[in-house]
Tab-separated table of C-alpha atoms and ligand atoms in Angstrom:
chain	number	residue	atom	x	y	z
A	1	UNK	CA	120.317	61.902	26.423
A	2	UNK	CA	117.210	62.578	25.525
A	3	UNK	CA	115.783	59.022	26.450
A	4	UNK	CA	117.044	59.855	30.271
A	5	UNK	CA	115.504	62.943	30.222
A	6	UNK	CA	112.030	61.857	29.100
A	7	UNK	CA	112.689	59.176	31.301
A	8	UNK	CA	113.351	61.583	34.370
A	9	UNK	CA	110.569	63.551	33.701
A	10	UNK	CA	107.611	60.156	33.362
A	11	UNK	CA	109.087	59.202	36.647
A	12	UNK	CA	108.787	62.624	38.599
A	13	UNK	CA	105.131	62.393	36.760
A	14	UNK	CA	104.814	58.517	38.067
A	15	UNK	CA	106.063	59.985	41.231
A	16	UNK	CA	104.074	62.631	41.761
A	17	UNK	CA	100.451	60.443	40.712
A	18	UNK	CA	101.593	57.495	43.171
A	19	UNK	CA	101.637	60.659	45.759
A	20	UNK	CA	102.142	59.112	49.578
A	21	UNK	CA	98.839	58.561	51.564
A	22	UNK	CA	99.084	60.248	55.147
A	23	UNK	CA	101.223	62.225	56.777
A	24	UNK	CA	104.340	61.622	57.725
A	25	UNK	CA	104.880	59.599	60.606
A	26	UNK	CA	107.962	59.034	63.411
A	27	UNK	CA	109.223	56.941	64.425
A	28	UNK	CA	109.443	57.352	67.479
A	29	UNK	CA	106.823	54.445	69.499
A	30	UNK	CA	108.807	51.833	67.824
A	31	UNK	CA	107.606	49.725	65.486
A	32	UNK	CA	104.285	48.928	66.410
A	33	UNK	CA	101.624	47.974	64.161
A	34	UNK	CA	98.414	50.249	63.762
A	35	UNK	CA	95.529	47.840	62.741
A	36	UNK	CA	93.482	50.961	63.700
A	37	UNK	CA	95.136	52.500	60.349
A	38	UNK	CA	93.502	49.889	57.996
A	39	UNK	CA	92.319	50.895	54.592
A	40	UNK	CA	90.379	48.859	52.139
A	41	UNK	CA	91.457	48.049	48.474
A	42	UNK	CA	89.590	46.122	46.647
A	43	UNK	CA	86.230	44.328	47.021
A	44	UNK	CA	88.583	40.745	48.995
A	45	UNK	CA	92.314	43.274	50.159
A	46	UNK	CA	92.845	44.904	53.077
A	47	UNK	CA	96.430	46.291	54.282
A	48	UNK	CA	97.113	47.732	57.478
A	49	UNK	CA	99.966	50.149	56.799
A	50	UNK	CA	102.880	50.861	57.395
A	51	UNK	CA	102.541	54.528	58.515
A	52	UNK	CA	105.893	55.572	57.162
A	53	UNK	CA	107.569	53.586	60.613
A	54	UNK	CA	110.529	51.358	60.650
A	55	UNK	CA	110.010	47.410	60.743
A	56	UNK	CA	106.536	47.948	59.826
A	57	UNK	CA	105.242	46.208	57.395
A	58	UNK	CA	102.586	47.275	55.478
A	59	UNK	CA	100.328	43.754	55.871
A	60	UNK	CA	98.252	42.055	53.835
A	61	UNK	CA	94.534	40.709	54.522
A	62	UNK	CA	92.970	38.518	51.743
A	63	UNK	CA	89.420	37.945	51.905
A	64	UNK	CA	88.100	34.856	50.407
A	65	UNK	CA	84.787	32.902	51.135
A	66	UNK	CA	86.255	30.596	53.280
A	67	UNK	CA	90.151	31.392	54.275
A	68	UNK	CA	91.335	34.619	55.365
A	69	UNK	CA	94.817	35.011	54.449
A	70	UNK	CA	97.710	37.214	55.754
A	71	UNK	CA	100.581	38.438	53.779
A	72	UNK	CA	103.362	39.434	56.970
A	73	UNK	CA	102.727	40.085	60.758
A	74	UNK	CA	104.856	43.007	62.016
A	75	UNK	CA	107.672	42.465	64.701
A	76	UNK	CA	107.046	39.986	67.406
A	77	UNK	CA	104.431	38.696	69.315
A	78	UNK	CA	102.555	41.588	70.556
A	79	UNK	CA	102.614	42.953	66.913
A	80	UNK	CA	100.670	40.114	65.669
A	81	UNK	CA	97.957	39.695	68.072
A	82	UNK	CA	97.112	43.558	67.121
A	83	UNK	CA	97.119	42.209	63.443
A	84	UNK	CA	94.583	39.032	65.176
A	85	UNK	CA	92.387	41.161	66.473
A	86	UNK	CA	91.797	43.068	63.433
A	87	UNK	CA	91.048	39.400	61.622
A	88	UNK	CA	88.146	38.127	63.751
A	89	UNK	CA	86.302	40.579	63.130
A	90	UNK	CA	86.606	40.125	59.654
A	91	UNK	CA	87.199	36.645	59.362
A	92	UNK	CA	83.618	35.537	60.864
A	93	UNK	CA	85.258	32.161	61.894
A	94	UNK	CA	87.191	31.415	58.435
A	95	UNK	CA	90.123	29.380	58.309
A	96	UNK	CA	93.229	31.680	59.093
A	97	UNK	CA	96.261	31.066	56.447
A	98	UNK	CA	99.175	33.228	57.014
A	99	UNK	CA	102.466	34.206	54.476
A	100	UNK	CA	105.589	36.074	54.297
A	101	UNK	CA	107.064	37.849	51.378
A	102	UNK	CA	110.758	37.168	53.330
A	103	UNK	CA	112.157	35.715	56.262
A	104	UNK	CA	112.835	38.741	57.886
A	105	UNK	CA	111.940	39.681	61.651
A	106	UNK	CA	109.088	42.839	61.402
A	107	UNK	CA	107.509	39.892	58.202
A	108	UNK	CA	107.547	36.323	60.649
A	109	UNK	CA	108.155	36.573	63.818
A	110	UNK	CA	104.347	38.045	64.690
A	111	UNK	CA	103.106	34.599	63.581
A	112	UNK	CA	103.054	33.715	67.047
A	113	UNK	CA	100.938	35.517	68.149
A	114	UNK	CA	97.861	34.368	65.635
A	115	UNK	CA	97.899	31.136	68.268
A	116	UNK	CA	97.506	27.883	67.490
A	117	UNK	CA	95.192	27.647	64.906
A	118	UNK	CA	96.668	29.025	61.948
A	119	UNK	CA	97.865	27.516	58.746
A	120	UNK	CA	101.314	29.379	58.455
A	121	UNK	CA	102.753	28.632	54.670
A	122	UNK	CA	106.262	29.401	54.066
A	123	UNK	CA	108.671	28.389	50.903
A	124	UNK	CA	111.595	26.301	51.521
A	125	UNK	CA	114.027	29.240	51.089
A	126	UNK	CA	112.532	31.098	53.589
A	127	UNK	CA	112.464	28.232	55.936
A	128	UNK	CA	115.839	27.615	56.071
A	129	UNK	CA	117.019	31.662	56.042
A	130	UNK	CA	114.244	31.386	59.536
A	131	UNK	CA	116.595	28.909	60.546
A	132	UNK	CA	119.582	30.366	60.046
A	133	UNK	CA	117.751	33.520	61.159
A	134	UNK	CA	119.816	34.310	65.208
A	135	UNK	CA	121.934	37.230	63.122
A	136	UNK	CA	119.346	39.233	61.615
A	137	UNK	CA	116.765	38.338	64.742
A	138	UNK	CA	119.657	39.659	68.117
A	139	UNK	CA	121.066	42.745	65.348
A	140	UNK	CA	116.880	44.228	65.446
A	141	UNK	CA	117.446	43.680	68.955
A	142	UNK	CA	120.451	45.117	69.534
A	143	UNK	CA	119.095	48.705	68.370
A	144	UNK	CA	116.627	49.150	70.805
A	145	UNK	CA	114.511	48.516	74.168
A	146	UNK	CA	110.909	47.918	72.610
A	147	UNK	CA	113.227	46.041	69.258
A	148	UNK	CA	114.666	44.335	72.343
A	149	UNK	CA	111.274	43.674	73.700
A	150	UNK	CA	109.519	41.856	71.006
A	151	UNK	CA	111.424	40.335	69.187
A	152	UNK	CA	113.256	38.001	72.432
A	153	UNK	CA	109.745	35.869	73.011
A	154	UNK	CA	109.423	35.022	69.258
A	155	UNK	CA	110.507	32.210	67.636
A	156	UNK	CA	110.569	31.621	64.089
A	157	UNK	CA	107.335	30.077	63.032
A	158	UNK	CA	107.493	26.645	62.100
A	159	UNK	CA	105.904	26.050	58.698
A	160	UNK	CA	102.622	24.122	57.804
A	161	UNK	CA	102.853	24.463	54.423
A	162	UNK	CA	105.992	24.349	52.910
A	163	UNK	CA	106.015	24.961	48.718
A	164	UNK	CA	109.271	25.307	46.286
A	165	UNK	CA	108.753	27.406	43.781
A	166	UNK	CA	104.927	28.579	43.092
A	167	UNK	CA	102.213	27.501	45.168
A	168	UNK	CA	97.733	28.014	44.623
A	169	UNK	CA	96.137	28.787	47.452
A	170	UNK	CA	91.667	29.258	47.334
A	171	UNK	CA	90.193	31.385	49.772
A	172	UNK	CA	86.447	30.463	47.937
A	173	UNK	CA	86.318	32.172	45.317
A	174	UNK	CA	89.491	33.944	45.453
A	175	UNK	CA	92.824	32.842	43.251
A	176	UNK	CA	96.227	33.332	45.011
A	177	UNK	CA	99.116	32.614	43.431
A	178	UNK	CA	102.528	32.207	45.935
A	179	UNK	CA	105.842	32.872	43.769
A	180	UNK	CA	109.243	32.124	45.119
A	181	UNK	CA	111.239	34.690	42.569
A	182	UNK	CA	114.858	35.405	45.570
A	183	UNK	CA	117.477	35.904	45.406
A	184	UNK	CA	116.198	39.447	45.698
A	185	UNK	CA	116.465	41.395	48.594
A	186	UNK	CA	116.661	37.649	50.374
A	187	UNK	CA	117.303	33.936	49.288
A	188	UNK	CA	113.659	33.418	50.094
A	189	UNK	CA	111.701	36.580	48.185
A	190	UNK	CA	107.649	35.083	47.020
A	191	UNK	CA	105.545	37.801	45.580
A	192	UNK	CA	101.914	36.862	46.689
A	193	UNK	CA	98.880	37.454	44.191
A	194	UNK	CA	95.683	38.065	43.795
A	195	UNK	CA	94.531	37.360	40.619
A	196	UNK	CA	90.484	38.076	39.841
A	197	UNK	CA	91.468	41.339	41.939
A	198	UNK	CA	94.387	42.142	40.154
A	199	UNK	CA	96.275	42.746	43.279
A	200	UNK	CA	100.188	42.363	43.952
A	201	UNK	CA	101.746	41.770	46.762
A	202	UNK	CA	105.759	42.638	45.525
A	203	UNK	CA	107.832	42.268	49.107
A	204	UNK	CA	110.670	43.953	49.305
A	205	UNK	CA	110.940	43.407	45.515
A	206	UNK	CA	109.022	46.649	43.860
A	207	UNK	CA	108.147	49.663	46.751
A	208	UNK	CA	106.778	52.867	46.442
A	209	UNK	CA	109.349	54.950	47.289
A	210	UNK	CA	111.831	53.345	48.277
A	211	UNK	CA	115.696	52.845	46.880
A	212	UNK	CA	116.467	48.624	46.101
A	213	UNK	CA	117.822	46.709	48.965
A	214	UNK	CA	120.239	44.041	47.655
A	215	UNK	CA	121.262	40.636	49.033
A	216	UNK	CA	124.565	41.474	47.875
A	217	UNK	CA	126.241	37.543	48.702
A	218	UNK	CA	123.805	36.048	46.654
A	219	UNK	CA	121.716	37.989	44.013
A	220	UNK	CA	122.521	40.398	40.571
A	221	UNK	CA	120.369	43.023	39.493
A	222	UNK	CA	120.073	40.810	36.132
A	223	UNK	CA	118.066	38.653	38.359
A	224	UNK	CA	116.064	41.168	39.610
A	225	UNK	CA	115.541	42.570	35.987
A	226	UNK	CA	113.913	38.809	35.580
A	227	UNK	CA	111.591	39.046	38.488
A	228	UNK	CA	110.067	42.059	37.473
A	229	UNK	CA	109.302	41.365	33.821
A	230	UNK	CA	107.663	38.384	35.585
A	231	UNK	CA	105.852	40.647	37.049
A	232	UNK	CA	104.789	43.095	34.529
A	233	UNK	CA	103.229	39.989	32.894
A	234	UNK	CA	100.703	39.447	35.905
A	235	UNK	CA	99.419	42.911	34.925
A	236	UNK	CA	99.084	43.550	37.677
A	237	UNK	CA	96.383	46.737	39.315
A	238	UNK	CA	97.812	47.175	42.601
A	239	UNK	CA	101.072	46.994	43.445
A	240	UNK	CA	101.885	46.652	47.499
A	241	UNK	CA	105.724	46.223	48.714
A	242	UNK	CA	105.983	45.349	51.979
A	243	UNK	CA	107.590	48.809	52.763
A	244	UNK	CA	106.384	52.370	51.366
A	245	UNK	CA	103.996	53.482	49.837
A	246	UNK	CA	100.749	51.597	47.371
A	247	UNK	CA	101.848	51.908	43.344
A	248	UNK	CA	99.873	51.459	39.819
A	249	UNK	CA	101.738	49.820	37.162
A	250	UNK	CA	103.474	52.679	36.303
A	251	UNK	CA	105.385	51.370	39.437
A	252	UNK	CA	106.524	48.328	37.394
A	253	UNK	CA	108.544	50.418	34.127
A	254	UNK	CA	109.904	52.561	37.094
A	255	UNK	CA	111.717	49.789	39.164
A	256	UNK	CA	112.612	48.625	35.550
A	257	UNK	CA	114.071	51.284	35.060
A	258	UNK	CA	115.849	51.842	39.004
A	259	UNK	CA	117.782	49.089	38.346
A	260	UNK	CA	119.204	49.032	35.077
A	261	UNK	CA	120.385	52.302	36.472
A	262	UNK	CA	122.089	51.398	39.302
A	263	UNK	CA	122.927	48.493	37.680
A	264	UNK	CA	125.274	50.083	34.160
A	265	UNK	CA	126.329	53.085	36.882
A	266	UNK	CA	127.906	50.681	39.015
A	267	UNK	CA	129.541	49.052	35.935
A	268	UNK	CA	130.916	52.033	35.240
A	269	UNK	CA	132.336	53.089	37.537
A	270	UNK	CA	134.179	49.999	38.473
A	271	UNK	CA	135.574	50.144	34.951
A	272	UNK	CA	136.424	53.679	35.971
A	273	UNK	CA	138.506	52.150	38.482
A	274	UNK	CA	136.167	53.512	41.350
A	275	UNK	CA	137.459	51.844	45.210
A	276	UNK	CA	134.025	51.116	46.948
A	277	UNK	CA	133.301	53.708	49.386
A	278	UNK	CA	133.895	56.199	46.012
A	279	UNK	CA	130.976	54.234	44.056
A	280	UNK	CA	129.029	54.064	47.485
A	281	UNK	CA	129.662	57.902	47.857
A	282	UNK	CA	128.713	58.801	44.227
A	283	UNK	CA	125.633	56.250	43.578
A	284	UNK	CA	123.963	57.602	46.293
A	285	UNK	CA	124.808	61.301	44.990
A	286	UNK	CA	123.025	60.263	41.924
A	287	UNK	CA	119.725	58.559	43.581
A	288	UNK	CA	119.157	61.132	45.843
A	289	UNK	CA	119.343	63.484	43.259
A	290	UNK	CA	116.986	61.665	40.812
A	291	UNK	CA	114.639	60.078	43.403
A	292	UNK	CA	114.372	63.154	46.191
A	293	UNK	CA	111.546	61.994	48.367
A	294	UNK	CA	112.400	58.124	47.785
A	295	UNK	CA	113.809	56.612	51.394
A	296	UNK	CA	117.523	55.429	51.232
A	297	UNK	CA	120.496	54.892	52.929
A	298	UNK	CA	124.421	54.486	53.177
A	299	UNK	CA	123.364	50.358	53.640
A	300	UNK	CA	121.276	50.227	50.435
A	301	UNK	CA	124.118	51.603	48.532
A	302	UNK	CA	126.785	49.245	49.935
A	303	UNK	CA	125.188	45.728	48.841
A	304	UNK	CA	124.248	47.866	46.252
A	305	UNK	CA	128.106	48.083	45.317
A	306	UNK	CA	129.233	44.459	47.222
A	307	UNK	CA	126.993	42.901	44.190
A	308	UNK	CA	128.130	44.670	41.449
A	309	UNK	CA	131.922	44.141	42.677
A	310	UNK	CA	131.489	40.747	44.054
B	401	LIG	ZN1	113.722	42.561	54.422
């Protein structure tokens, strides 16, 4: 009990330190990427922040001496071309590579907006998920007219380079490690680490201010813990999730405890004989209490419950 009290106080402090940059924006204009908000994080790394808009990812841009790497693209061709305009300004005719943290439409469907001369790199698992990705595309498309317009003409991109578990990329003076760490949020989650500047693009594996969303069929919170251990070994200074606030190393401990808390609590609920719907209700209450500022929704809680009750 003592430990828990200490733990939640330290989380409070860490959260205060990781306060959101900028004001909360509304979703009313739809998932439109805002390249004008581009932000320099380190010497070579920029992000176009998600601006707290649903279905907009944090887009990473890593500028090496020879190659510029884009991490995640925005939803659809129109958003992809907006990002491309910014890249052209930064790139001075450097070769452009694109990769994704996972296959979901707001991360992958903008690749086409970059035109012909880009090299798209994905993992085998991500490629497989894109091949079977029509269901989620249709689901997003049905949510609003703007989603439909953004998505409908955008195909999942075909990778030029495929990797299985790890892939090392030399951008010229910068070494980038692509690591396949799923199944967690999807089967093909990858993290992307820029060695020289200790920047980690952590996908949906660690995010600032957002409760985890687990792939209920394939993943477990145990494998999530393993991935977090692996991330801790990298000692990243900047952790940029595919949505939400940028964090520092403290975010690793927060997520480590968060994942344990969810996993232990749900095992407890299960042995107490709680029904799934009761477990969802109770877990939502608990996490809303402990993480009042964090984005959460019923869908996240429902898949957490499914994955443990499976
Ligand atoms: Zn996702």
